[in-house]
Amino acid sequence: MALQGSNDSEKLASLATRPYADQAKWFLNANWNDGREAEKVWSYVHYMQELDEKKAEGTHMDEMQAHRFLEKFNETLTVQSMRDRLRSTGAVTTNVRYVPLIHLLVFKYNVDWHGLVNAPQGDKQEIDKAQALLDEVQAAFEEADASAQRAAAALREAQAQEAEAKRAAAEAKRAADAAKAREDEAKAREAEAREREAEAIAREDEARVQEAPFKAAQEEVDNALAEVKSQEDARNARTAELQQKSTQGGVVQQNKAKNELAQHLGEDPLPLRKAKITLEAALKRAEKARAPFEAALRQAEAARAVAEQAAHEASAARDAASNAARQAEQAAHQAEAAAKRAAAAREQSEEAKAEAEAAVEAARQRLEEAEAYLEEVKARIPHGTQWWMERELHERRKFLPKSRGGIDKK
């Protein structure tokens, strides 16, 4: 615990190289005064640690940090006036450009720095043991607090993800139900369209049956008329042939053709013309008789075509609805699986939170062990070190829930 150095000035310089908290405890041990200034010195240390990038391992401030420190605590002294005073007393012999905590305390409280550097600091072994317990408590609480924060954040995230997964699953279930309802509706429309198609086909078949006799009669008359026309065309063709022969070739050939033409023309064409006129009239009557049945058939065919198209479209709509229903159902299954995974993740986060709480409880037990040991050896430890350790243990209680002896974080 003794300071290094062959004289008091070197010892003060050695003390100035120790961390802020060690400088503070040395000062309080040497100048206890019922601990009236202990809390202020505590606040000095923690603000210096806040300013220093080395934090708890820091030993001194630069001039800029020192000015900020003095402004923070509304101190009227200046860095230069402090140095001048310390030089005048011999505490500082070199032109240093930094400000350790011990220099500020010596100047602020106008203490005898010779007595300060030679003040007893208690039993090193017991202080080291108490400090080791304190360090263990500090490490345990830091780890427990970090674990608790991670677990709490993970639990919040898992709960949010689970809630979102449940919402998505419910939405997917509603979408699947709606898709299934649309599929059922599409199937019903398809069945109705197929029924109308079957009815249209039946009406078309009936119209064909009704038209068939009239169609057959018309075709029979039409065929007879065609045969009469064919005979008439043949007679006309023979006439033209004989007329041509009667003007060509030799006299004998011409005379022969003329005789044949006279015979041919002497035949009576009246029966043929009469048959043609009769058949044409019969054909008109057959067409007229068939017309309404043929029109009914055309309407039935058109209705059947419309019904077929409607049935086809209804089938396509049903196929699309069925595909959509399958996809929606698959999405619902996937969403439900995601919700289960999210629930499992939330349960794991709850387990991690429970483990973190157990770590906090273990840290609390270590805290009580350290408090008990400190109570046991407090009579053999200087007041400053004792107060400082108790103060640090008190700070650790801020990490505990109030149900386990915790205090408010102020």
One Martini backbone bead per residue (centre of mass of N, CA, C, O) as a GRO file, in nm:
protein
  410
    1MET     BB    1   0.051   0.066  -0.011
    2ALA     BB    2   0.295   0.208  -0.054
    3LEU     BB    3   0.473   0.458  -0.182
    4GLN     BB    4   0.670   0.561  -0.425
    5GLY     BB    5   0.973   0.694  -0.305
    6SER     BB    6   1.228   0.912  -0.152
    7ASN     BB    7   0.995   1.127  -0.138
    8ASP     BB    8   0.714   1.310  -0.112
    9SER     BB    9   0.701   1.406  -0.406
   10GLU     BB   10   0.724   1.123  -0.532
   11LYS     BB   11   0.478   1.007  -0.390
   12LEU     BB   12   0.273   1.197  -0.517
   13ALA     BB   13   0.336   1.114  -0.807
   14SER     BB   14   0.254   0.818  -0.762
   15LEU     BB   15  -0.040   0.873  -0.680
   16ALA     BB   16  -0.113   1.021  -0.961
   17THR     BB   17  -0.101   0.723  -1.121
   18ARG     BB   18  -0.358   0.648  -1.007
   19PRO     BB   19  -0.658   0.588  -0.994
   20TYR     BB   20  -0.909   0.781  -0.896
   21ALA     BB   21  -1.018   0.598  -0.664
   22ASP     BB   22  -0.745   0.565  -0.518
   23GLN     BB   23  -0.701   0.862  -0.461
   24ALA     BB   24  -0.959   0.900  -0.295
   25LYS     BB   25  -0.910   0.690  -0.072
   26TRP     BB   26  -0.647   0.809   0.032
   27PHE     BB   27  -0.763   1.081   0.111
   28LEU     BB   28  -0.986   0.977   0.310
   29ASN     BB   29  -0.798   0.829   0.502
   30ALA     BB   30  -0.635   1.102   0.576
   31ASN     BB   31  -0.937   1.278   0.554
   32TRP     BB   32  -1.218   1.220   0.702
   33ASN     BB   33  -1.415   1.390   0.882
   34ASP     BB   34  -1.677   1.204   0.893
   35GLY     BB   35  -1.738   1.213   0.573
   36ARG     BB   36  -1.843   1.495   0.455
   37GLU     BB   37  -1.678   1.466   0.152
   38ALA     BB   38  -1.730   1.188   0.016
   39GLU     BB   39  -1.957   1.240  -0.194
   40LYS     BB   40  -1.804   1.449  -0.356
   41VAL     BB   41  -1.563   1.274  -0.432
   42TRP     BB   42  -1.732   1.069  -0.580
   43SER     BB   43  -1.832   1.268  -0.801
   44TYR     BB   44  -1.556   1.339  -0.909
   45VAL     BB   45  -1.470   1.063  -1.011
   46HIS     BB   46  -1.713   1.010  -1.210
   47TYR     BB   47  -1.661   1.257  -1.391
   48MET     BB   48  -1.374   1.189  -1.474
   49GLN     BB   49  -1.449   0.917  -1.604
   50GLU     BB   50  -1.632   1.050  -1.817
   51LEU     BB   51  -1.404   1.227  -1.953
   52ASP     BB   52  -1.232   0.980  -1.968
   53GLU     BB   53  -1.141   0.737  -2.198
   54LYS     BB   54  -1.040   0.533  -1.958
   55LYS     BB   55  -1.202   0.583  -1.718
   56ALA     BB   56  -1.133   0.389  -1.448
   57GLU     BB   57  -0.813   0.402  -1.551
   58GLY     BB   58  -0.780   0.678  -1.494
   59THR     BB   59  -0.559   0.965  -1.363
   60HIS     BB   60  -0.604   1.220  -1.566
   61MET     BB   61  -0.629   1.549  -1.681
   62ASP     BB   62  -0.662   1.778  -1.894
   63GLU     BB   63  -0.715   2.108  -1.924
   64MET     BB   64  -0.992   2.093  -2.059
   65GLN     BB   65  -1.116   1.892  -1.857
   66ALA     BB   66  -1.065   2.065  -1.606
   67HIS     BB   67  -1.249   2.301  -1.684
   68ARG     BB   68  -1.508   2.133  -1.699
   69PHE     BB   69  -1.500   2.038  -1.409
   70LEU     BB   70  -1.512   2.316  -1.268
   71GLU     BB   71  -1.782   2.402  -1.396
   72LYS     BB   72  -1.959   2.172  -1.288
   73PHE     BB   73  -1.873   2.260  -0.964
   74ASN     BB   74  -1.829   2.569  -0.924
   75GLU     BB   75  -1.529   2.646  -0.934
   76THR     BB   76  -1.296   2.917  -0.875
   77LEU     BB   77  -1.062   2.785  -0.955
   78THR     BB   78  -0.756   2.733  -1.124
   79VAL     BB   79  -0.512   2.565  -1.271
   80GLN     BB   80  -0.287   2.772  -1.222
   81SER     BB   81  -0.336   2.825  -0.920
   82MET     BB   82  -0.288   2.537  -0.833
   83ARG     BB   83   0.003   2.510  -0.930
   84ASP     BB   84   0.126   2.743  -0.775
   85ARG     BB   85   0.061   2.631  -0.495
   86LEU     BB   86   0.209   2.356  -0.522
   87ARG     BB   87   0.488   2.483  -0.572
   88SER     BB   88   0.505   2.653  -0.307
   89THR     BB   89   0.500   2.368  -0.132
   90GLY     BB   90   0.649   2.130  -0.318
   91ALA     BB   91   0.456   1.921  -0.462
   92VAL     BB   92   0.558   2.066  -0.728
   93THR     BB   93   0.859   2.061  -0.958
   94THR     BB   94   0.721   2.042  -1.226
   95ASN     BB   95   0.594   2.105  -1.566
   96VAL     BB   96   0.291   2.013  -1.567
   97ARG     BB   97  -0.006   1.920  -1.803
   98TYR     BB   98  -0.173   1.794  -1.568
   99VAL     BB   99  -0.476   1.660  -1.373
  100PRO     BB  100  -0.501   1.524  -1.084
  101LEU     BB  101  -0.700   1.461  -0.821
  102ILE     BB  102  -0.499   1.512  -0.582
  103HIS     BB  103  -0.435   1.804  -0.647
  104LEU     BB  104  -0.718   1.917  -0.612
  105LEU     BB  105  -0.758   1.823  -0.314
  106VAL     BB  106  -0.519   1.966  -0.185
  107PHE     BB  107  -0.613   2.249  -0.266
  108LYS     BB  108  -0.913   2.262  -0.173
  109TYR     BB  109  -0.837   2.150   0.141
  110ASN     BB  110  -0.558   2.230   0.247
  111VAL     BB  111  -0.348   2.000   0.279
  112ASP     BB  112  -0.103   1.794   0.404
  113TRP     BB  113   0.095   1.632   0.181
  114HIS     BB  114   0.289   1.487   0.367
  115GLY     BB  115   0.073   1.339   0.534
  116LEU     BB  116  -0.075   1.206   0.304
  117VAL     BB  117   0.161   1.014   0.182
  118ASN     BB  118   0.195   0.886   0.501
  119ALA     BB  119  -0.066   0.758   0.538
  120PRO     BB  120  -0.244   0.518   0.656
  121GLN     BB  121  -0.409   0.209   0.482
  122GLY     BB  122  -0.392  -0.053   0.615
  123ASP     BB  123  -0.469  -0.379   0.559
  124LYS     BB  124  -0.386  -0.526   0.271
  125GLN     BB  125  -0.514  -0.808   0.282
  126GLU     BB  126  -0.803  -0.723   0.359
  127ILE     BB  127  -0.843  -0.522   0.130
  128ASP     BB  128  -0.795  -0.720  -0.104
  129LYS     BB  129  -1.025  -0.909  -0.033
  130ALA     BB  130  -1.251  -0.702  -0.044
  131GLN     BB  131  -1.188  -0.615  -0.336
  132ALA     BB  132  -1.232  -0.892  -0.465
  133LEU     BB  133  -1.528  -0.912  -0.387
  134LEU     BB  134  -1.611  -0.652  -0.529
  135ASP     BB  135  -1.522  -0.740  -0.813
  136GLU     BB  136  -1.711  -0.981  -0.831
  137VAL     BB  137  -1.968  -0.824  -0.801
  138GLN     BB  138  -1.927  -0.640  -1.040
  139ALA     BB  139  -1.906  -0.862  -1.256
  140ALA     BB  140  -2.176  -1.002  -1.194
  141PHE     BB  141  -2.356  -0.754  -1.246
  142GLU     BB  142  -2.269  -0.691  -1.532
  143GLU     BB  143  -2.347  -0.966  -1.650
  144ALA     BB  144  -2.639  -0.976  -1.548
  145ASP     BB  145  -2.730  -0.713  -1.681
  146ALA     BB  146  -2.660  -0.787  -1.970
  147SER     BB  147  -2.834  -1.043  -1.977
  148ALA     BB  148  -3.101  -0.905  -1.905
  149GLN     BB  149  -3.109  -0.712  -2.145
  150ARG     BB  150  -3.092  -0.923  -2.364
  151ALA     BB  151  -3.339  -1.088  -2.273
  152ALA     BB  152  -3.546  -0.860  -2.284
  153ALA     BB  153  -3.505  -0.789  -2.581
  154ALA     BB  154  -3.562  -1.074  -2.690
  155LEU     BB  155  -3.846  -1.094  -2.572
  156ARG     BB  156  -3.971  -0.854  -2.712
  157GLU     BB  157  -3.911  -0.955  -2.996
  158ALA     BB  158  -4.057  -1.228  -2.969
  159GLN     BB  159  -4.334  -1.111  -2.900
  160ALA     BB  160  -4.364  -0.947  -3.157
  161GLN     BB  161  -4.331  -1.185  -3.354
  162GLU     BB  162  -4.564  -1.350  -3.246
  163ALA     BB  163  -4.786  -1.144  -3.293
  164GLU     BB  164  -4.736  -1.122  -3.598
  165ALA     BB  165  -4.772  -1.424  -3.661
  166LYS     BB  166  -5.062  -1.442  -3.559
  167ARG     BB  167  -5.177  -1.231  -3.744
  168ALA     BB  168  -5.089  -1.370  -4.007
  169ALA     BB  169  -5.241  -1.635  -3.953
  170ALA     BB  170  -5.523  -1.512  -3.934
  171GLU     BB  171  -5.518  -1.384  -4.214
  172ALA     BB  172  -5.464  -1.648  -4.369
  173LYS     BB  173  -5.719  -1.789  -4.272
  174ARG     BB  174  -5.918  -1.588  -4.392
  175ALA     BB  175  -5.815  -1.618  -4.683
  176ALA     BB  176  -5.871  -1.922  -4.704
  177ASP     BB  177  -6.173  -1.909  -4.649
  178ALA     BB  178  -6.240  -1.719  -4.881
  179ALA     BB  179  -6.125  -1.902  -5.106
  180LYS     BB  180  -6.310  -2.141  -5.045
  181ALA     BB  181  -6.572  -1.991  -5.098
  182ARG     BB  182  -6.502  -1.920  -5.392
  183GLU     BB  183  -6.474  -2.209  -5.484
  184ASP     BB  184  -6.761  -2.302  -5.418
  185GLU     BB  185  -6.896  -2.093  -5.600
  186ALA     BB  186  -6.755  -2.186  -5.862
  187LYS     BB  187  -6.868  -2.471  -5.856
  188ALA     BB  188  -7.163  -2.391  -5.868
  189ARG     BB  189  -7.144  -2.238  -6.136
  190GLU     BB  190  -7.042  -2.475  -6.299
  191ALA     BB  191  -7.283  -2.663  -6.252
  192GLU     BB  192  -7.488  -2.472  -6.374
  193ALA     BB  193  -7.355  -2.452  -6.653
  194ARG     BB  194  -7.366  -2.755  -6.716
  195GLU     BB  195  -7.671  -2.773  -6.701
  196ARG     BB  196  -7.729  -2.571  -6.927
  197GLU     BB  197  -7.577  -2.726  -7.141
  198ALA     BB  198  -7.746  -2.983  -7.131
  199GLU     BB  199  -8.010  -2.844  -7.205
  200ALA     BB  200  -7.914  -2.734  -7.481
  201ILE     BB  201  -7.850  -3.008  -7.604
  202ALA     BB  202  -8.133  -3.121  -7.578
  203ARG     BB  203  -8.273  -2.903  -7.751
  204GLU     BB  204  -8.109  -2.960  -8.003
  205ASP     BB  205  -8.193  -3.253  -8.039
  206GLU     BB  206  -8.494  -3.195  -8.062
  207ALA     BB  207  -8.473  -3.009  -8.311
  208ARG     BB  208  -8.359  -3.225  -8.496
  209VAL     BB  209  -8.592  -3.420  -8.480
  210GLN     BB  210  -8.810  -3.218  -8.584
  211GLU     BB  211  -8.655  -3.151  -8.860
  212ALA     BB  212  -8.593  -3.418  -9.014
  213PRO     BB  213  -8.846  -3.466  -9.202
  214PHE     BB  214  -8.825  -3.193  -9.354
  215LYS     BB  215  -8.540  -3.232  -9.454
  216ALA     BB  216  -8.590  -3.494  -9.614
  217ALA     BB  217  -8.807  -3.383  -9.806
  218GLN     BB  218  -8.639  -3.157  -9.926
  219GLU     BB  219  -8.411  -3.338 -10.033
  220GLU     BB  220  -8.591  -3.508 -10.223
  221VAL     BB  221  -8.693  -3.274 -10.399
  222ASP     BB  222  -8.414  -3.163 -10.471
  223ASN     BB  223  -8.318  -3.421 -10.619
  224ALA     BB  224  -8.546  -3.428 -10.838
  225LEU     BB  225  -8.487  -3.147 -10.952
  226ALA     BB  226  -8.201  -3.212 -11.037
  227GLU     BB  227  -8.280  -3.433 -11.238
  228VAL     BB  228  -8.452  -3.258 -11.426
  229LYS     BB  229  -8.231  -3.053 -11.489
  230SER     BB  230  -8.044  -3.259 -11.613
  231GLN     BB  231  -8.230  -3.337 -11.848
  232GLU     BB  232  -8.261  -3.052 -11.965
  233ASP     BB  233  -7.962  -3.007 -12.016
  234ALA     BB  234  -7.927  -3.247 -12.209
  235ARG     BB  235  -8.127  -3.155 -12.431
  236ASN     BB  236  -7.989  -2.881 -12.487
  237ALA     BB  237  -7.719  -3.004 -12.565
  238ARG     BB  238  -7.828  -3.173 -12.807
  239THR     BB  239  -7.932  -2.938 -12.970
  240ALA     BB  240  -7.664  -2.789 -13.003
  241GLU     BB  241  -7.517  -3.021 -13.145
  242LEU     BB  242  -7.707  -3.055 -13.397
  243GLN     BB  243  -7.686  -2.767 -13.496
  244GLN     BB  244  -7.387  -2.778 -13.557
  245LYS     BB  245  -7.386  -3.027 -13.756
  246SER     BB  246  -7.587  -2.890 -13.971
  247THR     BB  247  -7.320  -2.680 -14.051
  248GLN     BB  248  -7.127  -2.924 -14.083
  249GLY     BB  249  -6.967  -3.060 -14.327
  250GLY     BB  250  -7.125  -3.251 -14.513
  251VAL     BB  251  -7.420  -3.298 -14.663
  252VAL     BB  252  -7.490  -3.562 -14.535
  253GLN     BB  253  -7.427  -3.481 -14.246
  254GLN     BB  254  -7.620  -3.245 -14.232
  255ASN     BB  255  -7.881  -3.393 -14.301
  256LYS     BB  256  -7.871  -3.587 -14.066
  257ALA     BB  257  -7.872  -3.369 -13.843
  258LYS     BB  258  -8.142  -3.244 -13.924
  259ASN     BB  259  -8.317  -3.489 -13.877
  260GLU     BB  260  -8.242  -3.528 -13.580
  261LEU     BB  261  -8.334  -3.245 -13.490
  262ALA     BB  262  -8.630  -3.278 -13.574
  263GLN     BB  263  -8.685  -3.514 -13.390
  264HIS     BB  264  -8.594  -3.380 -13.128
  265LEU     BB  265  -8.795  -3.137 -13.148
  266GLY     BB  266  -9.058  -3.324 -13.167
  267GLU     BB  267  -9.040  -3.358 -12.893
  268ASP     BB  268  -9.209  -3.337 -12.588
  269PRO     BB  269  -9.132  -3.094 -12.317
  270LEU     BB  270  -9.368  -3.064 -12.116
  271PRO     BB  271  -9.331  -3.273 -11.890
  272LEU     BB  272  -9.059  -3.155 -11.794
  273ARG     BB  273  -9.162  -2.869 -11.726
  274LYS     BB  274  -9.382  -2.960 -11.531
  275ALA     BB  275  -9.201  -3.106 -11.331
  276LYS     BB  276  -9.032  -2.861 -11.260
  277ILE     BB  277  -9.260  -2.682 -11.152
  278THR     BB  278  -9.361  -2.878 -10.935
  279LEU     BB  279  -9.092  -2.908 -10.781
  280GLU     BB  280  -9.049  -2.610 -10.710
  281ALA     BB  281  -9.307  -2.587 -10.544
  282ALA     BB  282  -9.237  -2.814 -10.344
  283LEU     BB  283  -8.975  -2.686 -10.238
  284LYS     BB  284  -9.104  -2.432 -10.115
  285ARG     BB  285  -9.291  -2.583  -9.924
  286ALA     BB  286  -9.061  -2.730  -9.770
  287GLU     BB  287  -8.906  -2.481  -9.676
  288LYS     BB  288  -9.143  -2.355  -9.521
  289ALA     BB  289  -9.188  -2.598  -9.328
  290ARG     BB  290  -8.883  -2.598  -9.217
  291ALA     BB  291  -8.801  -2.316  -9.112
  292PRO     BB  292  -8.882  -2.317  -8.804
  293PHE     BB  293  -8.706  -2.568  -8.737
  294GLU     BB  294  -8.438  -2.450  -8.832
  295ALA     BB  295  -8.441  -2.202  -8.645
  296ALA     BB  296  -8.457  -2.364  -8.383
  297LEU     BB  297  -8.187  -2.504  -8.427
  298ARG     BB  298  -8.010  -2.252  -8.440
  299GLN     BB  299  -8.080  -2.157  -8.156
  300ALA     BB  300  -7.986  -2.411  -8.013
  301GLU     BB  301  -7.693  -2.392  -8.109
  302ALA     BB  302  -7.636  -2.116  -7.988
  303ALA     BB  303  -7.708  -2.189  -7.696
  304ARG     BB  304  -7.500  -2.414  -7.672
  305ALA     BB  305  -7.248  -2.235  -7.723
  306VAL     BB  306  -7.295  -2.049  -7.484
  307ALA     BB  307  -7.297  -2.272  -7.268
  308GLU     BB  308  -7.014  -2.380  -7.327
  309GLN     BB  309  -6.863  -2.117  -7.266
  310ALA     BB  310  -6.967  -2.084  -6.979
  311ALA     BB  311  -6.856  -2.354  -6.878
  312HIS     BB  312  -6.563  -2.295  -6.941
  313GLU     BB  313  -6.537  -2.042  -6.767
  314ALA     BB  314  -6.626  -2.178  -6.503
  315SER     BB  315  -6.390  -2.380  -6.499
  316ALA     BB  316  -6.165  -2.172  -6.496
  317ALA     BB  317  -6.260  -2.032  -6.235
  318ARG     BB  318  -6.240  -2.285  -6.061
  319ASP     BB  319  -5.941  -2.336  -6.102
  320ALA     BB  320  -5.848  -2.064  -5.988
  321ALA     BB  321  -5.986  -2.098  -5.712
  322SER     BB  322  -5.838  -2.359  -5.634
  323ASN     BB  323  -5.554  -2.247  -5.647
  324ALA     BB  324  -5.601  -2.020  -5.442
  325ALA     BB  325  -5.683  -2.207  -5.210
  326ARG     BB  326  -5.419  -2.366  -5.196
  327GLN     BB  327  -5.235  -2.125  -5.146
  328ALA     BB  328  -5.380  -2.021  -4.893
  329GLU     BB  329  -5.344  -2.279  -4.728
  330GLN     BB  330  -5.038  -2.282  -4.740
  331ALA     BB  331  -5.001  -2.004  -4.608
  332ALA     BB  332  -5.143  -2.084  -4.345
  333HIS     BB  333  -4.945  -2.306  -4.265
  334GLN     BB  334  -4.694  -2.129  -4.263
  335ALA     BB  335  -4.799  -1.924  -4.054
  336GLU     BB  336  -4.843  -2.129  -3.830
  337ALA     BB  337  -4.550  -2.223  -3.816
  338ALA     BB  338  -4.435  -1.943  -3.750
  339ALA     BB  339  -4.591  -1.913  -3.485
  340LYS     BB  340  -4.459  -2.156  -3.347
  341ARG     BB  341  -4.170  -2.053  -3.367
  342ALA     BB  342  -4.222  -1.792  -3.211
  343ALA     BB  343  -4.313  -1.931  -2.950
  344ALA     BB  344  -4.048  -2.082  -2.905
  345ALA     BB  345  -3.872  -1.826  -2.892
  346ARG     BB  346  -4.020  -1.704  -2.652
  347GLU     BB  347  -3.959  -1.935  -2.455
  348GLN     BB  348  -3.653  -1.904  -2.473
  349SER     BB  349  -3.652  -1.612  -2.370
  350GLU     BB  350  -3.776  -1.681  -2.097
  351GLU     BB  351  -3.545  -1.863  -2.009
  352ALA     BB  352  -3.325  -1.647  -2.032
  353LYS     BB  353  -3.456  -1.461  -1.824
  354ALA     BB  354  -3.443  -1.660  -1.591
  355GLU     BB  355  -3.134  -1.686  -1.598
  356ALA     BB  356  -3.080  -1.387  -1.545
  357GLU     BB  357  -3.223  -1.382  -1.271
  358ALA     BB  358  -3.036  -1.590  -1.144
  359ALA     BB  359  -2.781  -1.414  -1.177
  360VAL     BB  360  -2.884  -1.188  -0.996
  361GLU     BB  361  -2.911  -1.362  -0.744
  362ALA     BB  362  -2.613  -1.440  -0.729
  363ALA     BB  363  -2.515  -1.148  -0.702
  364ARG     BB  364  -2.665  -1.090  -0.439
  365GLN     BB  365  -2.515  -1.297  -0.268
  366ARG     BB  366  -2.238  -1.169  -0.309
  367LEU     BB  367  -2.312  -0.902  -0.187
  368GLU     BB  368  -2.372  -1.011   0.098
  369GLU     BB  369  -2.092  -1.129   0.142
  370ALA     BB  370  -1.939  -0.861   0.116
  371GLU     BB  371  -2.092  -0.714   0.343
  372ALA     BB  372  -2.015  -0.911   0.567
  373TYR     BB  373  -1.710  -0.880   0.545
  374LEU     BB  374  -1.699  -0.575   0.585
  375GLU     BB  375  -1.824  -0.585   0.871
  376GLU     BB  376  -1.598  -0.761   0.996
  377VAL     BB  377  -1.338  -0.552   0.892
  378LYS     BB  378  -1.395  -0.243   0.949
  379ALA     BB  379  -1.201  -0.199   1.198
  380ARG     BB  380  -0.936  -0.263   0.987
  381ILE     BB  381  -1.040  -0.028   0.806
  382PRO     BB  382  -1.035   0.246   0.666
  383HIS     BB  383  -1.278   0.476   0.624
  384GLY     BB  384  -1.252   0.537   0.322
  385THR     BB  385  -1.250   0.247   0.213
  386GLN     BB  386  -1.507   0.157   0.351
  387TRP     BB  387  -1.698   0.363   0.224
  388TRP     BB  388  -1.640   0.300  -0.071
  389MET     BB  389  -1.737   0.006  -0.068
  390GLU     BB  390  -2.022   0.062   0.031
  391ARG     BB  391  -2.092   0.245  -0.206
  392GLU     BB  392  -2.058   0.029  -0.428
  393LEU     BB  393  -2.264  -0.169  -0.312
  394HIS     BB  394  -2.498   0.025  -0.331
  395GLU     BB  395  -2.490   0.050  -0.643
  396ARG     BB  396  -2.555  -0.253  -0.698
  397ARG     BB  397  -2.859  -0.236  -0.598
  398LYS     BB  398  -2.969  -0.106  -0.869
  399PHE     BB  399  -2.973  -0.404  -1.012
  400LEU     BB  400  -3.205  -0.466  -0.827
  401PRO     BB  401  -3.486  -0.564  -0.727
  402LYS     BB  402  -3.691  -0.463  -0.475
  403SER     BB  403  -3.766  -0.759  -0.384
  404ARG     BB  404  -3.421  -0.789  -0.346
  405GLY     BB  405  -3.304  -0.498  -0.234
  406GLY     BB  406  -3.349  -0.274  -0.413
  407ILE     BB  407  -3.289   0.040  -0.580
  408ASP     BB  408  -3.299   0.334  -0.703
  409LYS     BB  409  -3.225   0.503  -1.003
  410LYS     BB  410  -3.043   0.829  -0.983
   0.00000   0.00000   0.00000
